[in-house]
Structure formats: C-alpha cells, structure tokens
Amino acid sequence: MFSKFILTIFTAVSVFTFAACNSQNAQTTSSEVKRYELNGKIISVDPQKREATIQHDEIKGYMPAMTMAFPFGKKDVWALRELKAGDKIGADLVIESDQSYYLEGVSISQSRDASGETAMPVELDDEKIGAEVPNFALTNQDDKRIAFNDFRGKYLLTTFIYVRCPLPDYCPLMSIRFSDLEKQIKSSPDLSNKVRLLSITFDPKNDTPKVLKTYGTGYLSKETKPNFDIWQLATGSEQEIKDVATYFGLNSTPDGTQIIHNLRTAVISPEGKIIKIYSGNEWKPADILNDIKK
C-alpha cells in the first residue's frame, strides 16, 4: 500500500520533469522562461505555503491531466485569500530556467457559489476545545459496533480518511502518521495502556468494514501479526458519518471519482473532552505525543 503511494508521487514528479525537458511547444533555450495555460479545479488551499492543490486539465504540450500542488507567484497571493475548494480557475504555469515553477495571472472562472454548489463552511476549531465529545456510534473494521465512550479512560486520537484518496499528502499521509504513532505507542508500556487511535472514513458507501480492515492491515507494523488493539478504523451509516464529521469540522463533497475534502485530526482526553484539533497535514507524531504529555 505504502509503496503504491510512493510510486504515485514518483510518477507525478517524473511526468513533470520529463515534460519540462521535452515539450515540443516550449522554448528550447534554457535561459528563457516558458509559460503554459492551466485550467482546473481547486482541491485545497494552503495560504501559509502559498500554494493550492489543483485538479487540472491536460496542459497541452507539457503534461497530462492530474492533481498536484502549485505555488503561486508573488503577484497572485491575493487569490489564496479568495479561493476555496471547488472553485474553477485559469492561470499561466510559469517554468523558470532552473525548472522552478509557479502560477501567474490567476483568474477565478467559476466559484462554487456562482455555480450553485454549497461552499464549505468556515472551520472554527477554538470553539470545540474543552468540549465533551458526543457518544458517536460507529462500526469498526471487524464489523463490530463501537462508540466514543468506549475509549473513556484513555487518550483518543481520531482522524478522517477515505481509502480511494489519490492525494499523497492527504489521507495516505494521515494513515502513515497514524501507523508511525501505532508503532511508538505499541513499543511503550506506558503509552500502550493509555492511548488509542481511530480513523473514520467519510466514504461509507465504498469503505466497508472489510475494505477498512484490508486498508489498515497494509499500514500496521510488519514485525508482528497485525492487530487493531491500538488503532481501529471505522465506518457507519451515511447519517452516522455525517454527524461525526460535521462535529469535528470535516467537510467533504463528492466530485466524480474523488471527494474534495479538508483534514481534521483531534486529540481527545481520557474524560472525553477535546484537547486540540489539527486542521491540516503539518502535524507530526511528536506533536500529538507532546499534546498528551502536557
């Protein structure tokens, strides 16, 4: 499973590099800047990194259609404040002589609001800190019913994923991080008795308990027979998933074979209260463990 995602990343990078070196439509002089027309749909925006992940159409003469992150030029940082998931944009992809690249001349060709789609709501994490989490009921990878109150007395780390997610720095990265946490927790007598992990799918139609078990097994430690004592994966009915996702601020919108979504990872105390919510992918396992130690 992990090697598949690494291969996906390598392939995307290889396509980008090969196209940059061999495009018939590009200028052949290495000292010249090259520009290509880009059109696509915003998947996510990261103002801090000054970039956006875009599902773009074929860039004629340069690269095939794919989903990847693009940095924005200095003159177009304004767009990062305006753009949201689902917006359709046009821009020039600028390739410098050193093969660095960025978007320039960004224009919003259609916003989610203008197209009649429902915009993703603003995330208000601070309002949840200290709140007691409702006793949401779900179904785990063994097709057994579980509930949040089952984890009382232990720290619970919960995140959201869907198995078919194609973006390496989204769901696959969350599962890699949880896999790393599972190994650290399992190897520590202290942590193994007081910390549990829970990954919740927001694609219950496709992510059945059997699918989740296969998916989770691919990420679990290879040294011993995989088990789900520390890290469980869960699904539920459409309404059950909607309820828990809405509570934690997980937003998702179907888009063809993909799902446009944000990221949410929560740290919950043994008393069932929210300690912290991470809204992106910047956190590391060490950050989570530090939250528990505080």
mmCIF file of C-alpha atoms in Angstrom, residues 13-285:
data_model
loop_
_atom_site.group_PDB
_atom_site.id
_atom_site.type_symbol
_atom_site.label_atom_id
_atom_site.label_comp_id
_atom_site.label_asym_id
_atom_site.label_seq_id
_atom_site.Cartn_x
_atom_site.Cartn_y
_atom_site.Cartn_z
ATOM 1 C CA VAL A 13 7.341 14.032 -10.441
ATOM 2 C CA SER A 14 8.770 12.076 -13.357
ATOM 3 C CA VAL A 15 5.997 13.247 -15.684
ATOM 4 C CA PHE A 16 6.546 16.833 -14.586
ATOM 5 C CA THR A 17 10.329 16.635 -15.086
ATOM 6 C CA PHE A 18 10.147 14.776 -18.382
ATOM 7 C CA ALA A 19 7.597 17.202 -19.781
ATOM 8 C CA ALA A 20 9.683 20.172 -18.674
ATOM 9 C CA CYS A 21 12.683 18.846 -20.570
ATOM 10 C CA ASN A 22 10.974 17.537 -23.688
ATOM 11 C CA SER A 23 7.944 19.666 -24.501
ATOM 12 C CA GLN A 24 7.740 20.336 -28.229
ATOM 13 C CA ASN A 25 5.744 23.509 -27.648
ATOM 14 C CA ALA A 26 8.173 25.002 -25.131
ATOM 15 C CA GLN A 27 11.135 27.228 -25.957
ATOM 16 C CA THR A 28 14.330 25.173 -26.227
ATOM 17 C CA THR A 29 16.656 27.831 -24.860
ATOM 18 C CA SER A 30 17.233 27.002 -21.188
ATOM 19 C CA SER A 31 17.683 30.644 -20.229
ATOM 20 C CA GLU A 32 14.151 31.542 -21.335
ATOM 21 C CA VAL A 33 11.048 31.433 -19.164
ATOM 22 C CA LYS A 34 8.279 29.190 -20.503
ATOM 23 C CA ARG A 35 4.531 29.654 -19.986
ATOM 24 C CA TYR A 36 1.651 27.227 -20.378
ATOM 25 C CA GLU A 37 -2.082 27.705 -19.974
ATOM 26 C CA LEU A 38 -3.543 25.897 -16.960
ATOM 27 C CA ASN A 39 -7.223 25.298 -16.196
ATOM 28 C CA GLY A 40 -8.539 23.283 -13.294
ATOM 29 C CA LYS A 41 -10.481 22.929 -10.080
ATOM 30 C CA ILE A 42 -9.236 23.834 -6.610
ATOM 31 C CA ILE A 43 -8.999 20.843 -4.251
ATOM 32 C CA SER A 44 -7.464 22.680 -1.293
ATOM 33 C CA VAL A 45 -5.686 25.934 -0.459
ATOM 34 C CA ASP A 46 -2.699 26.422 1.869
ATOM 35 C CA PRO A 47 -2.051 30.176 2.326
ATOM 36 C CA GLN A 48 0.919 29.546 4.644
ATOM 37 C CA LYS A 49 2.748 27.570 1.971
ATOM 38 C CA ARG A 50 1.432 29.973 -0.695
ATOM 39 C CA GLU A 51 0.135 27.078 -2.759
ATOM 40 C CA ALA A 52 -3.023 25.263 -3.806
ATOM 41 C CA THR A 53 -3.705 21.669 -4.780
ATOM 42 C CA ILE A 54 -5.393 21.710 -8.187
ATOM 43 C CA GLN A 55 -7.095 19.026 -10.255
ATOM 44 C CA HIS A 56 -6.079 20.379 -13.639
ATOM 45 C CA ASP A 57 -6.878 19.558 -17.247
ATOM 46 C CA GLU A 58 -4.205 18.472 -19.699
ATOM 47 C CA ILE A 59 -1.586 21.187 -20.094
ATOM 48 C CA LYS A 60 -1.118 20.949 -23.840
ATOM 49 C CA GLY A 61 2.449 20.334 -24.876
ATOM 50 C CA TYR A 62 3.603 19.907 -21.302
ATOM 51 C CA MET A 63 1.887 17.376 -19.016
ATOM 52 C CA PRO A 64 -1.265 15.223 -18.757
ATOM 53 C CA ALA A 65 -4.225 15.952 -16.512
ATOM 54 C CA MET A 66 -3.524 15.193 -12.852
ATOM 55 C CA THR A 67 -3.908 16.533 -9.323
ATOM 56 C CA MET A 68 -0.930 18.237 -7.693
ATOM 57 C CA ALA A 69 0.128 21.273 -5.663
ATOM 58 C CA PHE A 70 1.205 24.501 -7.368
ATOM 59 C CA PRO A 71 2.880 27.506 -5.702
ATOM 60 C CA PHE A 72 1.511 30.962 -6.515
ATOM 61 C CA GLY A 73 3.650 33.859 -7.713
ATOM 62 C CA LYS A 74 4.067 36.936 -5.502
ATOM 63 C CA LYS A 75 1.627 38.977 -7.577
ATOM 64 C CA ASP A 76 -1.111 36.374 -7.175
ATOM 65 C CA VAL A 77 -1.079 35.695 -3.426
ATOM 66 C CA TRP A 78 -4.369 37.621 -3.244
ATOM 67 C CA ALA A 79 -6.033 34.630 -4.887
ATOM 68 C CA LEU A 80 -5.163 32.383 -1.949
ATOM 69 C CA ARG A 81 -7.398 34.543 0.236
ATOM 70 C CA GLU A 82 -10.295 34.294 -2.202
ATOM 71 C CA LEU A 83 -10.095 30.727 -3.462
ATOM 72 C CA LYS A 84 -11.877 27.798 -1.858
ATOM 73 C CA ALA A 85 -12.297 24.112 -2.626
ATOM 74 C CA GLY A 86 -14.360 23.589 -5.754
ATOM 75 C CA ASP A 87 -13.523 26.899 -7.464
ATOM 76 C CA LYS A 88 -12.532 26.659 -11.124
ATOM 77 C CA ILE A 89 -9.530 28.735 -12.142
ATOM 78 C CA GLY A 90 -7.357 29.673 -15.071
ATOM 79 C CA ALA A 91 -3.692 30.705 -14.851
ATOM 80 C CA ASP A 92 -0.337 30.673 -16.570
ATOM 81 C CA LEU A 93 2.051 27.968 -15.401
ATOM 82 C CA VAL A 94 5.451 29.663 -15.421
ATOM 83 C CA ILE A 95 8.573 27.484 -15.707
ATOM 84 C CA GLU A 96 11.798 29.307 -14.862
ATOM 85 C CA SER A 97 15.167 28.419 -16.406
ATOM 86 C CA ASP A 98 16.094 26.458 -13.247
ATOM 87 C CA GLN A 99 12.881 24.398 -13.655
ATOM 88 C CA SER A 100 11.214 26.025 -10.642
ATOM 89 C CA TYR A 101 7.553 26.749 -11.357
ATOM 90 C CA TYR A 102 4.588 28.794 -10.121
ATOM 91 C CA LEU A 103 1.206 30.110 -11.217
ATOM 92 C CA GLU A 104 0.768 33.634 -12.523
ATOM 93 C CA GLY A 105 -2.193 35.655 -13.790
ATOM 94 C CA VAL A 106 -4.703 33.661 -11.760
ATOM 95 C CA SER A 107 -8.382 34.206 -12.550
ATOM 96 C CA ILE A 108 -11.421 32.577 -10.951
ATOM 97 C CA SER A 109 -13.516 31.358 -13.873
ATOM 98 C CA GLN A 110 -16.310 29.934 -11.716
ATOM 99 C CA SER A 111 -16.771 29.910 -7.960
ATOM 100 C CA ARG A 112 -18.706 27.281 -6.057
ATOM 101 C CA ASP A 113 -21.192 29.955 -5.002
ATOM 102 C CA ALA A 114 -21.758 31.076 -8.601
ATOM 103 C CA SER A 115 -22.232 27.513 -9.808
ATOM 104 C CA GLY A 116 -24.926 26.896 -7.224
ATOM 105 C CA GLU A 117 -22.844 24.442 -5.195
ATOM 106 C CA THR A 118 -22.676 24.657 -1.441
ATOM 107 C CA ALA A 119 -19.472 26.270 -0.213
ATOM 108 C CA MET A 120 -17.551 24.538 2.541
ATOM 109 C CA PRO A 121 -18.154 26.237 5.890
ATOM 110 C CA VAL A 122 -15.522 28.140 7.842
ATOM 111 C CA GLU A 123 -13.665 25.968 10.340
ATOM 112 C CA LEU A 124 -13.918 27.169 13.931
ATOM 113 C CA ASP A 125 -11.633 24.913 15.945
ATOM 114 C CA ASP A 126 -11.249 27.013 19.091
ATOM 115 C CA GLU A 127 -14.945 26.734 19.908
ATOM 116 C CA LYS A 128 -14.549 22.968 20.343
ATOM 117 C CA ILE A 129 -11.561 22.997 22.693
ATOM 118 C CA GLY A 130 -12.633 21.654 26.077
ATOM 119 C CA ALA A 131 -15.978 20.437 24.762
ATOM 120 C CA GLU A 132 -17.160 16.954 25.662
ATOM 121 C CA VAL A 133 -17.445 14.809 22.548
ATOM 122 C CA PRO A 134 -20.878 13.216 21.992
ATOM 123 C CA ASN A 135 -21.048 9.437 22.165
ATOM 124 C CA PHE A 136 -20.987 8.874 18.415
ATOM 125 C CA ALA A 137 -21.662 5.247 17.426
ATOM 126 C CA LEU A 138 -19.817 3.633 14.511
ATOM 127 C CA THR A 139 -18.832 0.220 13.110
ATOM 128 C CA ASN A 140 -15.190 -0.870 13.189
ATOM 129 C CA GLN A 141 -13.056 -2.901 10.783
ATOM 130 C CA ASP A 142 -14.240 -6.152 12.404
ATOM 131 C CA ASP A 143 -17.878 -5.184 11.759
ATOM 132 C CA LYS A 144 -18.417 -4.586 15.488
ATOM 133 C CA ARG A 145 -20.300 -1.621 16.870
ATOM 134 C CA ILE A 146 -18.178 0.850 18.840
ATOM 135 C CA ALA A 147 -18.825 4.245 20.419
ATOM 136 C CA PHE A 148 -16.682 7.155 21.556
ATOM 137 C CA ASN A 149 -17.478 6.450 25.206
ATOM 138 C CA ASP A 150 -15.754 3.072 24.786
ATOM 139 C CA PHE A 151 -12.472 4.992 24.810
ATOM 140 C CA ARG A 152 -13.101 6.808 28.094
ATOM 141 C CA GLY A 153 -10.141 6.458 30.439
ATOM 142 C CA LYS A 154 -7.691 6.671 27.526
ATOM 143 C CA TYR A 155 -6.488 9.397 25.189
ATOM 144 C CA LEU A 156 -8.152 9.065 21.803
ATOM 145 C CA LEU A 157 -6.584 10.381 18.607
ATOM 146 C CA THR A 158 -9.039 10.467 15.735
ATOM 147 C CA THR A 159 -8.651 11.444 12.088
ATOM 148 C CA PHE A 160 -10.666 11.179 8.871
ATOM 149 C CA ILE A 161 -9.751 9.353 5.670
ATOM 150 C CA TYR A 162 -11.199 7.609 2.657
ATOM 151 C CA VAL A 163 -9.493 4.605 1.110
ATOM 152 C CA ARG A 164 -9.546 5.767 -2.534
ATOM 153 C CA CYS A 165 -7.980 9.169 -1.767
ATOM 154 C CA PRO A 166 -5.410 9.850 -4.538
ATOM 155 C CA LEU A 167 -3.550 12.725 -2.873
ATOM 156 C CA PRO A 168 -0.355 11.511 -1.147
ATOM 157 C CA ASP A 169 -0.296 14.436 1.286
ATOM 158 C CA TYR A 170 -3.900 13.925 2.404
ATOM 159 C CA CYS A 171 -5.452 10.620 3.548
ATOM 160 C CA PRO A 172 -2.397 8.447 2.793
ATOM 161 C CA LEU A 173 -0.228 10.813 4.829
ATOM 162 C CA MET A 174 -2.702 10.723 7.724
ATOM 163 C CA SER A 175 -2.555 6.919 7.675
ATOM 164 C CA ILE A 176 1.245 6.914 7.527
ATOM 165 C CA ARG A 177 1.306 9.223 10.557
ATOM 166 C CA PHE A 178 -1.154 7.012 12.435
ATOM 167 C CA SER A 179 0.926 3.971 11.510
ATOM 168 C CA ASP A 180 4.001 5.673 12.985
ATOM 169 C CA LEU A 181 2.033 6.562 16.111
ATOM 170 C CA GLU A 182 0.766 2.997 16.435
ATOM 171 C CA LYS A 183 4.327 1.667 16.392
ATOM 172 C CA GLN A 184 5.506 4.174 19.002
ATOM 173 C CA ILE A 185 2.518 3.533 21.239
ATOM 174 C CA LYS A 186 2.830 -0.246 20.958
ATOM 175 C CA SER A 187 6.523 -0.132 21.892
ATOM 176 C CA SER A 188 5.895 1.964 25.020
ATOM 177 C CA PRO A 189 4.400 0.158 28.052
ATOM 178 C CA ASP A 190 3.114 3.490 29.344
ATOM 179 C CA LEU A 191 1.518 4.707 26.112
ATOM 180 C CA SER A 192 0.118 1.322 25.090
ATOM 181 C CA ASN A 193 -2.103 1.373 28.157
ATOM 182 C CA LYS A 194 -3.463 4.875 27.750
ATOM 183 C CA VAL A 195 -3.613 5.893 24.051
ATOM 184 C CA ARG A 196 -5.862 4.689 21.241
ATOM 185 C CA LEU A 197 -6.202 5.691 17.572
ATOM 186 C CA LEU A 198 -9.333 5.866 15.425
ATOM 187 C CA SER A 199 -9.507 6.603 11.681
ATOM 188 C CA ILE A 200 -13.021 7.339 10.424
ATOM 189 C CA THR A 201 -13.949 7.086 6.758
ATOM 190 C CA PHE A 202 -16.214 9.691 5.191
ATOM 191 C CA ASP A 203 -16.915 7.373 2.240
ATOM 192 C CA PRO A 204 -19.158 4.763 3.905
ATOM 193 C CA LYS A 205 -20.635 3.601 0.598
ATOM 194 C CA ASN A 206 -17.288 2.200 -0.557
ATOM 195 C CA ASP A 207 -15.324 1.805 2.674
ATOM 196 C CA THR A 208 -16.971 -1.225 4.231
ATOM 197 C CA PRO A 209 -15.536 -2.874 7.363
ATOM 198 C CA LYS A 210 -13.802 -5.452 5.144
ATOM 199 C CA VAL A 211 -12.246 -2.754 2.951
ATOM 200 C CA LEU A 212 -11.086 -0.820 6.005
ATOM 201 C CA LYS A 213 -9.515 -3.920 7.546
ATOM 202 C CA THR A 214 -7.519 -4.624 4.396
ATOM 203 C CA TYR A 215 -6.502 -0.970 4.172
ATOM 204 C CA GLY A 216 -5.473 -0.773 7.827
ATOM 205 C CA THR A 217 -3.519 -4.019 7.689
ATOM 206 C CA GLY A 218 -1.373 -2.512 4.949
ATOM 207 C CA TYR A 219 -0.249 0.243 7.310
ATOM 208 C CA LEU A 220 0.221 -1.761 10.502
ATOM 209 C CA SER A 221 3.610 -2.871 11.767
ATOM 210 C CA LYS A 222 5.108 -5.760 9.792
ATOM 211 C CA GLU A 223 7.207 -7.112 12.659
ATOM 212 C CA THR A 224 4.320 -8.951 14.289
ATOM 213 C CA LYS A 225 0.922 -10.224 13.219
ATOM 214 C CA PRO A 226 -1.190 -7.117 12.556
ATOM 215 C CA ASN A 227 -3.907 -6.410 15.086
ATOM 216 C CA PHE A 228 -6.198 -3.496 15.775
ATOM 217 C CA ASP A 229 -5.835 -3.283 19.556
ATOM 218 C CA ILE A 230 -4.408 0.240 19.406
ATOM 219 C CA TRP A 231 -5.527 1.571 16.023
ATOM 220 C CA GLN A 232 -9.055 0.961 14.789
ATOM 221 C CA LEU A 233 -10.772 2.103 11.616
ATOM 222 C CA ALA A 234 -14.481 2.836 11.479
ATOM 223 C CA THR A 235 -17.381 3.415 9.142
ATOM 224 C CA GLY A 236 -21.105 3.792 9.698
ATOM 225 C CA SER A 237 -24.357 4.770 8.090
ATOM 226 C CA GLU A 238 -24.478 7.910 5.960
ATOM 227 C CA GLN A 239 -26.106 9.782 8.852
ATOM 228 C CA GLU A 240 -23.662 8.496 11.463
ATOM 229 C CA ILE A 241 -20.702 9.603 9.366
ATOM 230 C CA LYS A 242 -22.317 12.960 8.627
ATOM 231 C CA ASP A 243 -22.910 13.584 12.338
ATOM 232 C CA VAL A 244 -19.365 12.833 13.489
ATOM 233 C CA ALA A 245 -17.743 14.569 10.514
ATOM 234 C CA THR A 246 -19.806 17.720 10.991
ATOM 235 C CA TYR A 247 -18.971 17.839 14.686
ATOM 236 C CA PHE A 248 -15.225 17.776 14.056
ATOM 237 C CA GLY A 249 -15.394 20.159 11.089
ATOM 238 C CA LEU A 250 -14.611 17.610 8.394
ATOM 239 C CA ASN A 251 -16.029 18.905 5.109
ATOM 240 C CA SER A 252 -16.371 16.668 2.062
ATOM 241 C CA THR A 253 -18.002 16.985 -1.344
ATOM 242 C CA PRO A 254 -18.178 14.194 -3.965
ATOM 243 C CA ASP A 255 -16.535 15.154 -7.256
ATOM 244 C CA GLY A 256 -16.637 12.364 -9.810
ATOM 245 C CA THR A 257 -14.460 9.511 -8.587
ATOM 246 C CA GLN A 258 -12.820 11.717 -5.962
ATOM 247 C CA ILE A 259 -14.008 13.522 -2.849
ATOM 248 C CA ILE A 260 -12.976 17.106 -2.219
ATOM 249 C CA HIS A 261 -12.231 17.386 1.485
ATOM 250 C CA ASN A 262 -10.239 19.053 4.213
ATOM 251 C CA LEU A 263 -8.260 17.395 7.015
ATOM 252 C CA ARG A 264 -9.184 17.045 10.682
ATOM 253 C CA THR A 265 -7.244 15.277 13.430
ATOM 254 C CA ALA A 266 -8.437 15.567 17.026
ATOM 255 C CA VAL A 267 -6.793 14.809 20.366
ATOM 256 C CA ILE A 268 -9.357 13.775 22.994
ATOM 257 C CA SER A 269 -8.696 13.451 26.726
ATOM 258 C CA PRO A 270 -9.485 10.385 28.873
ATOM 259 C CA GLU A 271 -12.506 12.380 30.085
ATOM 260 C CA GLY A 272 -13.791 12.589 26.528
ATOM 261 C CA LYS A 273 -13.019 16.287 26.028
ATOM 262 C CA ILE A 274 -11.255 17.848 23.048
ATOM 263 C CA ILE A 275 -7.680 18.911 23.778
ATOM 264 C CA LYS A 276 -6.733 20.017 20.280
ATOM 265 C CA ILE A 277 -7.854 19.851 16.650
ATOM 266 C CA TYR A 278 -5.339 19.909 13.792
ATOM 267 C CA SER A 279 -6.852 21.248 10.575
ATOM 268 C CA GLY A 280 -4.051 20.393 8.154
ATOM 269 C CA ASN A 281 -1.251 17.931 7.494
ATOM 270 C CA GLU A 282 1.573 19.852 9.170
ATOM 271 C CA TRP A 283 1.415 17.936 12.444
ATOM 272 C CA LYS A 284 3.889 15.168 13.238
ATOM 273 C CA PRO A 285 3.523 12.183 15.607
#
